[in-house]
Amino acid sequence: MEGDALFMGKKHFQFQDSQETIQEEGIMIATVQKHDLTCQGSQETTQEEGITDESNEEEKKKLALMRATVEKQNLTSKDIDDLTMRRFLRARDQNVEKASTMLLKYLEWKRTFVPKGFIAASEVLNEIAQNKMFMQGTDKKGRPIAVVFGARHFSSKGDEFKRFLVFSLDKLCARMPIGQEKFTIIGDLKGYGYANSDIRAYIAALSILQDYYPERLGKVFVIHAPYIFMTVWKIIYPFIDQNTKKKIVFVGNKQLHSTLLEDIDENQLPEIYGGKLKLIPIQDAT
């Protein structure tokens, strides 16, 4: 795939502007193959590709077993709808025991970290001031799109970044139309430097996304990735689970517009990437 920043195993990662190449070992980015309680408005009603009636029936049996298992240990789980529970089950490859443990961990996290049930903008003012996350449009599958500018992120003290992440993820979930449970991210690393390399925050973000918002991520486009980002990538890569890895795509500069258009119609694409929509700061998105 000439000019693309997609690589696997011991192949090369290529940067198009400088034509600079680095050899990487043991790193793989794969192209996509194909509730939390604050997101209960999102309802999926259509049958997914590759899911047969028989497998749906089997999943329903596992969901019933999972619900019975979790409710014995935490009565508040009765408020969890079946779609939310199904996401946890799928995140653990239909393993009822592992999915139940995961859901119980989520409920405890929700009780302690988000006791009011939501994060208010007033709790994340420093993060908002960095003006680094925007939301606008939907992709061809109806998934809301967020754009994150990595060069605008700077490390902050305490848990404000974690709260900002929850604040932002809940905003994305709230915009999901009926029939959709996932979102799409464009991670723009133009201008990214060492001052933006916040390993602690990245690992925390992965943990929250994978442990407490399972099966919410549809796809991530990583664009304008500079050479120095590879050092960071090698550190955080082991913390990314296999399902998430399949959803991450590095896009080369020459293929940027055409690649985005494969998943996003021009009238839903942000102006800065050749589309029609203006970006809206995450805190102002409705």
GROMACS .gro file of C-alpha atoms in nm:
model
  286
    1MET     CA    1   0.000   0.000   0.000
    2GLU     CA    2   0.225   0.272  -0.131
    3GLY     CA    3   0.236   0.595   0.064
    4ASP     CA    4   0.007   0.461   0.334
    5ALA     CA    5   0.104   0.474   0.699
    6LEU     CA    6  -0.032   0.124   0.753
    7PHE     CA    7   0.218  -0.132   0.869
    8MET     CA    8   0.232  -0.479   1.016
    9GLY     CA    9   0.489  -0.693   1.193
   10LYS     CA   10   0.836  -0.594   1.070
   11LYS     CA   11   0.720  -0.391   0.773
   12HIS     CA   12   0.792  -0.023   0.746
   13PHE     CA   13   0.603   0.282   0.866
   14GLN     CA   14   0.632   0.550   0.600
   15PHE     CA   15   0.585   0.925   0.634
   16GLN     CA   16   0.486   1.080   0.308
   17ASP     CA   17   0.611   1.434   0.348
   18SER     CA   18   0.967   1.336   0.435
   19GLN     CA   19   0.965   0.989   0.275
   20GLU     CA   20   1.132   0.885   0.597
   21THR     CA   21   1.102   0.523   0.701
   22ILE     CA   22   1.160   0.343   1.025
   23GLN     CA   23   1.177  -0.026   1.094
   24GLU     CA   24   0.938  -0.133   1.367
   25GLU     CA   25   0.917  -0.470   1.540
   26GLY     CA   26   0.610  -0.634   1.684
   27ILE     CA   27   0.372  -0.351   1.599
   28MET     CA   28   0.057  -0.405   1.402
   29ILE     CA   29  -0.216  -0.175   1.285
   30ALA     CA   30  -0.503  -0.345   1.111
   31THR     CA   31  -0.768  -0.191   0.893
   32VAL     CA   32  -1.119  -0.230   1.020
   33GLN     CA   33  -1.289  -0.551   0.917
   34LYS     CA   34  -1.578  -0.489   1.004
   35HIS     CA   35  -2.433   0.109   2.878
   36ASP     CA   36  -2.326   0.292   3.002
   37LEU     CA   37  -2.630   0.432   3.194
   38THR     CA   38  -2.592   0.777   3.043
   39CYS     CA   39  -2.633   0.638   2.691
   40GLN     CA   40  -2.956   0.442   2.717
   41GLY     CA   41  -3.121   0.639   2.441
   42SER     CA   42  -2.908   0.457   2.185
   43GLN     CA   43  -3.099   0.154   2.059
   44GLU     CA   44  -2.978  -0.097   1.806
   45THR     CA   45  -3.266  -0.271   1.633
   46THR     CA   46  -3.111  -0.422   1.322
   47GLN     CA   47  -2.937  -0.756   1.292
   48GLU     CA   48  -2.560  -0.722   1.255
   49GLU     CA   49  -2.364  -0.869   0.967
   50GLY     CA   50  -2.253  -1.224   1.026
   51ILE     CA   51  -2.493  -1.279   1.316
   52THR     CA   52  -2.738  -1.560   1.241
   53ASP     CA   53  -3.072  -1.623   1.409
   54GLU     CA   54  -2.918  -1.922   1.582
   55SER     CA   55  -2.630  -1.720   1.723
   56ASN     CA   56  -2.875  -1.448   1.830
   57GLU     CA   57  -3.069  -1.707   2.028
   58GLU     CA   58  -2.751  -1.831   2.188
   59GLU     CA   59  -2.657  -1.475   2.277
   60LYS     CA   60  -2.998  -1.415   2.434
   61LYS     CA   61  -2.946  -1.720   2.658
   62LYS     CA   62  -2.607  -1.590   2.764
   63LEU     CA   63  -2.752  -1.246   2.833
   64ALA     CA   64  -3.015  -1.399   3.060
   65LEU     CA   65  -2.747  -1.593   3.247
   66MET     CA   66  -2.528  -1.285   3.271
   67ARG     CA   67  -2.812  -1.074   3.408
   68ALA     CA   68  -2.893  -1.334   3.673
   69THR     CA   69  -2.525  -1.356   3.770
   70VAL     CA   70  -2.475  -0.982   3.800
   71GLU     CA   71  -2.802  -0.905   3.977
   72LYS     CA   72  -2.710  -1.149   4.255
   73GLN     CA   73  -2.406  -0.937   4.333
   74ASN     CA   74  -2.527  -0.585   4.257
   75LEU     CA   75  -2.894  -0.489   4.269
   76THR     CA   76  -2.834  -0.166   4.079
   77SER     CA   77  -2.760  -0.377   3.771
   78LYS     CA   78  -3.136  -0.415   3.728
   79ASP     CA   79  -3.127  -0.067   3.576
   80ILE     CA   80  -2.894  -0.186   3.299
   81ASP     CA   81  -3.075  -0.245   2.970
   82ASP     CA   82  -3.010  -0.549   2.751
   83LEU     CA   83  -2.820  -0.353   2.485
   84THR     CA   84  -2.572  -0.226   2.740
   85MET     CA   85  -2.528  -0.574   2.882
   86ARG     CA   86  -2.481  -0.713   2.533
   87ARG     CA   87  -2.191  -0.476   2.467
   88PHE     CA   88  -2.011  -0.607   2.772
   89LEU     CA   89  -2.082  -0.965   2.667
   90ARG     CA   90  -1.945  -0.904   2.318
   91ALA     CA   91  -1.642  -0.724   2.455
   92ARG     CA   92  -1.553  -1.048   2.633
   93ASP     CA   93  -1.624  -1.270   2.332
   94GLN     CA   94  -1.947  -1.411   2.476
   95ASN     CA   95  -1.778  -1.533   2.794
   96VAL     CA   96  -2.048  -1.484   3.059
   97GLU     CA   97  -1.815  -1.503   3.358
   98LYS     CA   98  -1.567  -1.249   3.220
   99ALA     CA   99  -1.845  -1.019   3.096
  100SER     CA  100  -2.018  -1.028   3.435
  101THR     CA  101  -1.694  -0.938   3.613
  102MET     CA  102  -1.641  -0.654   3.366
  103LEU     CA  103  -1.991  -0.516   3.418
  104LEU     CA  104  -1.963  -0.533   3.798
  105LYS     CA  105  -1.635  -0.341   3.776
  106TYR     CA  106  -1.808  -0.080   3.561
  107LEU     CA  107  -2.092  -0.037   3.808
  108GLU     CA  108  -1.847   0.022   4.093
  109TRP     CA  109  -1.650   0.270   3.882
  110LYS     CA  110  -1.970   0.453   3.789
  111ARG     CA  111  -2.072   0.477   4.153
  112THR     CA  112  -1.742   0.626   4.266
  113PHE     CA  113  -1.616   0.824   3.967
  114VAL     CA  114  -1.946   0.956   3.829
  115PRO     CA  115  -2.168   0.966   4.138
  116LYS     CA  116  -2.410   1.220   3.987
  117GLY     CA  117  -2.446   1.008   3.674
  118PHE     CA  118  -2.276   1.268   3.452
  119ILE     CA  119  -1.975   1.499   3.436
  120ALA     CA  120  -2.059   1.869   3.413
  121ALA     CA  121  -1.863   2.109   3.192
  122SER     CA  122  -1.777   2.309   3.505
  123GLU     CA  123  -1.574   2.009   3.626
  124VAL     CA  124  -1.342   2.007   3.322
  125LEU     CA  125  -1.284   2.374   3.242
  126ASN     CA  126  -0.905   2.344   3.209
  127GLU     CA  127  -0.939   2.061   2.959
  128ILE     CA  128  -1.209   2.245   2.763
  129ALA     CA  129  -0.982   2.550   2.745
  130GLN     CA  130  -0.729   2.348   2.543
  131ASN     CA  131  -0.984   2.344   2.259
  132LYS     CA  132  -0.875   2.000   2.145
  133MET     CA  133  -1.192   1.798   2.085
  134PHE     CA  134  -1.477   1.868   1.845
  135MET     CA  135  -1.785   1.687   1.722
  136GLN     CA  136  -1.972   1.721   1.396
  137GLY     CA  137  -2.144   1.500   1.141
  138THR     CA  138  -2.192   1.125   1.109
  139ASP     CA  139  -2.023   0.861   0.897
  140LYS     CA  140  -2.200   0.645   0.639
  141LYS     CA  141  -2.314   0.406   0.911
  142GLY     CA  142  -2.470   0.686   1.112
  143ARG     CA  143  -2.194   0.692   1.374
  144PRO     CA  144  -2.125   1.040   1.523
  145ILE     CA  145  -1.779   1.177   1.442
  146ALA     CA  146  -1.537   1.336   1.688
  147VAL     CA  147  -1.214   1.510   1.588
  148VAL     CA  148  -0.929   1.521   1.839
  149PHE     CA  149  -0.625   1.745   1.788
  150GLY     CA  150  -0.332   1.578   1.961
  151ALA     CA  151  -0.106   1.884   1.940
  152ARG     CA  152  -0.346   2.078   2.163
  153HIS     CA  153  -0.330   1.831   2.450
  154PHE     CA  154  -0.110   1.907   2.748
  155SER     CA  155  -0.078   1.715   3.071
  156SER     CA  156  -0.297   1.822   3.362
  157LYS     CA  157  -0.291   1.741   3.732
  158GLY     CA  158  -0.532   1.512   3.908
  159ASP     CA  159  -0.823   1.338   3.739
  160GLU     CA  160  -0.951   1.625   3.524
  161PHE     CA  161  -0.842   1.459   3.199
  162LYS     CA  162  -1.029   1.141   3.295
  163ARG     CA  163  -1.339   1.344   3.376
  164PHE     CA  164  -1.305   1.527   3.044
  165LEU     CA  165  -1.288   1.195   2.862
  166VAL     CA  166  -1.607   1.073   3.029
  167PHE     CA  167  -1.771   1.408   2.959
  168SER     CA  168  -1.677   1.376   2.590
  169LEU     CA  169  -1.771   1.010   2.551
  170ASP     CA  170  -2.112   1.075   2.701
  171LYS     CA  171  -2.161   1.362   2.456
  172LEU     CA  172  -2.086   1.123   2.170
  173CYS     CA  173  -2.318   0.857   2.305
  174ALA     CA  174  -2.598   1.110   2.344
  175ARG     CA  175  -2.574   1.195   1.972
  176MET     CA  176  -2.615   0.837   1.854
  177PRO     CA  177  -2.931   0.785   1.651
  178ILE     CA  178  -3.163   0.494   1.709
  179GLY     CA  179  -3.003   0.183   1.565
  180GLN     CA  180  -2.646   0.291   1.633
  181GLU     CA  181  -2.416   0.215   1.928
  182LYS     CA  182  -2.073   0.325   1.805
  183PHE     CA  183  -1.882   0.640   1.718
  184THR     CA  184  -1.594   0.733   1.487
  185ILE     CA  185  -1.282   0.928   1.585
  186ILE     CA  186  -1.042   1.128   1.368
  187GLY     CA  187  -0.720   1.169   1.562
  188ASP     CA  188  -0.527   1.455   1.400
  189LEU     CA  189  -0.161   1.466   1.506
  190LYS     CA  190  -0.048   1.757   1.291
  191GLY     CA  191   0.202   1.964   1.489
  192TYR     CA  192   0.233   1.695   1.756
  193GLY     CA  193   0.555   1.713   1.961
  194TYR     CA  194   0.716   1.588   2.279
  195ALA     CA  195   0.524   1.844   2.486
  196ASN     CA  196   0.204   1.664   2.388
  197SER     CA  197   0.333   1.315   2.470
  198ASP     CA  198   0.127   1.234   2.778
  199ILE     CA  199   0.166   0.858   2.828
  200ARG     CA  200  -0.025   0.855   3.155
  201ALA     CA  201  -0.326   1.020   2.995
  202TYR     CA  202  -0.321   0.791   2.692
  203ILE     CA  203  -0.318   0.477   2.904
  204ALA     CA  204  -0.595   0.617   3.122
  205ALA     CA  205  -0.800   0.693   2.812
  206LEU     CA  206  -0.755   0.338   2.684
  207SER     CA  207  -0.861   0.197   3.017
  208ILE     CA  208  -1.179   0.405   3.035
  209LEU     CA  209  -1.272   0.339   2.674
  210GLN     CA  210  -1.208  -0.035   2.684
  211ASP     CA  211  -1.330  -0.112   3.037
  212TYR     CA  212  -1.626   0.122   3.077
  213TYR     CA  213  -1.741   0.200   2.723
  214PRO     CA  214  -1.699  -0.140   2.555
  215GLU     CA  215  -1.808  -0.183   2.195
  216ARG     CA  216  -1.864   0.192   2.158
  217LEU     CA  217  -1.567   0.260   1.934
  218GLY     CA  218  -1.639   0.202   1.567
  219LYS     CA  219  -1.323   0.326   1.399
  220VAL     CA  220  -1.023   0.555   1.457
  221PHE     CA  221  -0.846   0.736   1.176
  222VAL     CA  222  -0.498   0.846   1.285
  223ILE     CA  223  -0.385   1.122   1.049
  224HIS     CA  224  -0.078   1.344   1.010
  225ALA     CA  225   0.119   1.114   1.241
  226PRO     CA  226   0.475   1.249   1.282
  227TYR     CA  227   0.791   1.048   1.326
  228ILE     CA  228   0.817   1.117   1.699
  229PHE     CA  229   0.472   0.970   1.764
  230MET     CA  230   0.610   0.620   1.701
  231THR     CA  231   0.800   0.624   2.031
  232VAL     CA  232   0.474   0.692   2.213
  233TRP     CA  233   0.289   0.436   2.004
  234LYS     CA  234   0.533   0.158   2.095
  235ILE     CA  235   0.474   0.230   2.465
  236ILE     CA  236   0.094   0.235   2.458
  237TYR     CA  237   0.045  -0.041   2.201
  238PRO     CA  238   0.057  -0.328   2.456
  239PHE     CA  239  -0.230  -0.165   2.648
  240ILE     CA  240  -0.464  -0.180   2.346
  241ASP     CA  241  -0.684  -0.490   2.334
  242GLN     CA  242  -0.712  -0.696   2.018
  243ASN     CA  243  -1.062  -0.578   1.929
  244THR     CA  244  -0.958  -0.214   1.955
  245LYS     CA  245  -0.643  -0.268   1.748
  246LYS     CA  246  -0.856  -0.385   1.456
  247LYS     CA  247  -1.038  -0.052   1.456
  248ILE     CA  248  -0.732   0.174   1.426
  249VAL     CA  249  -0.620   0.290   1.084
  250PHE     CA  250  -0.316   0.509   1.015
  251VAL     CA  251  -0.385   0.719   0.705
  252GLY     CA  252  -0.111   0.860   0.483
  253ASN     CA  253  -0.131   1.223   0.377
  254LYS     CA  254  -0.175   1.147   0.007
  255GLN     CA  255  -0.468   0.917   0.076
  256LEU     CA  256  -0.627   1.130   0.348
  257HIS     CA  257  -0.921   1.280   0.159
  258SER     CA  258  -1.004   0.967  -0.042
  259THR     CA  259  -0.977   0.740   0.264
  260LEU     CA  260  -1.206   0.955   0.475
  261LEU     CA  261  -1.458   0.972   0.191
  262GLU     CA  262  -1.479   0.591   0.190
  263ASP     CA  263  -1.646   0.611   0.532
  264ILE     CA  264  -1.781   0.966   0.548
  265ASP     CA  265  -1.989   1.152   0.290
  266GLU     CA  266  -1.850   1.489   0.184
  267ASN     CA  267  -2.147   1.675   0.331
  268GLN     CA  268  -2.068   1.515   0.669
  269LEU     CA  269  -1.691   1.563   0.655
  270PRO     CA  270  -1.530   1.857   0.842
  271GLU     CA  271  -1.422   2.149   0.623
  272ILE     CA  272  -1.058   2.112   0.722
  273TYR     CA  273  -1.053   1.773   0.550
  274GLY     CA  274  -1.226   1.887   0.232
  275GLY     CA  275  -1.584   1.849   0.353
  276LYS     CA  276  -1.875   2.083   0.420
  277LEU     CA  277  -1.919   2.099   0.797
  278LYS     CA  278  -1.769   2.337   1.049
  279LEU     CA  279  -1.631   2.177   1.364
  280ILE     CA  280  -1.822   2.234   1.686
  281PRO     CA  281  -1.637   2.224   2.021
  282ILE     CA  282  -1.739   1.915   2.217
  283GLN     CA  283  -1.884   2.121   2.502
  284ASP     CA  284  -2.117   2.305   2.261
  285ALA     CA  285  -2.235   1.999   2.069
  286THR     CA  286  -2.593   1.893   2.126
   0.00000   0.00000   0.00000
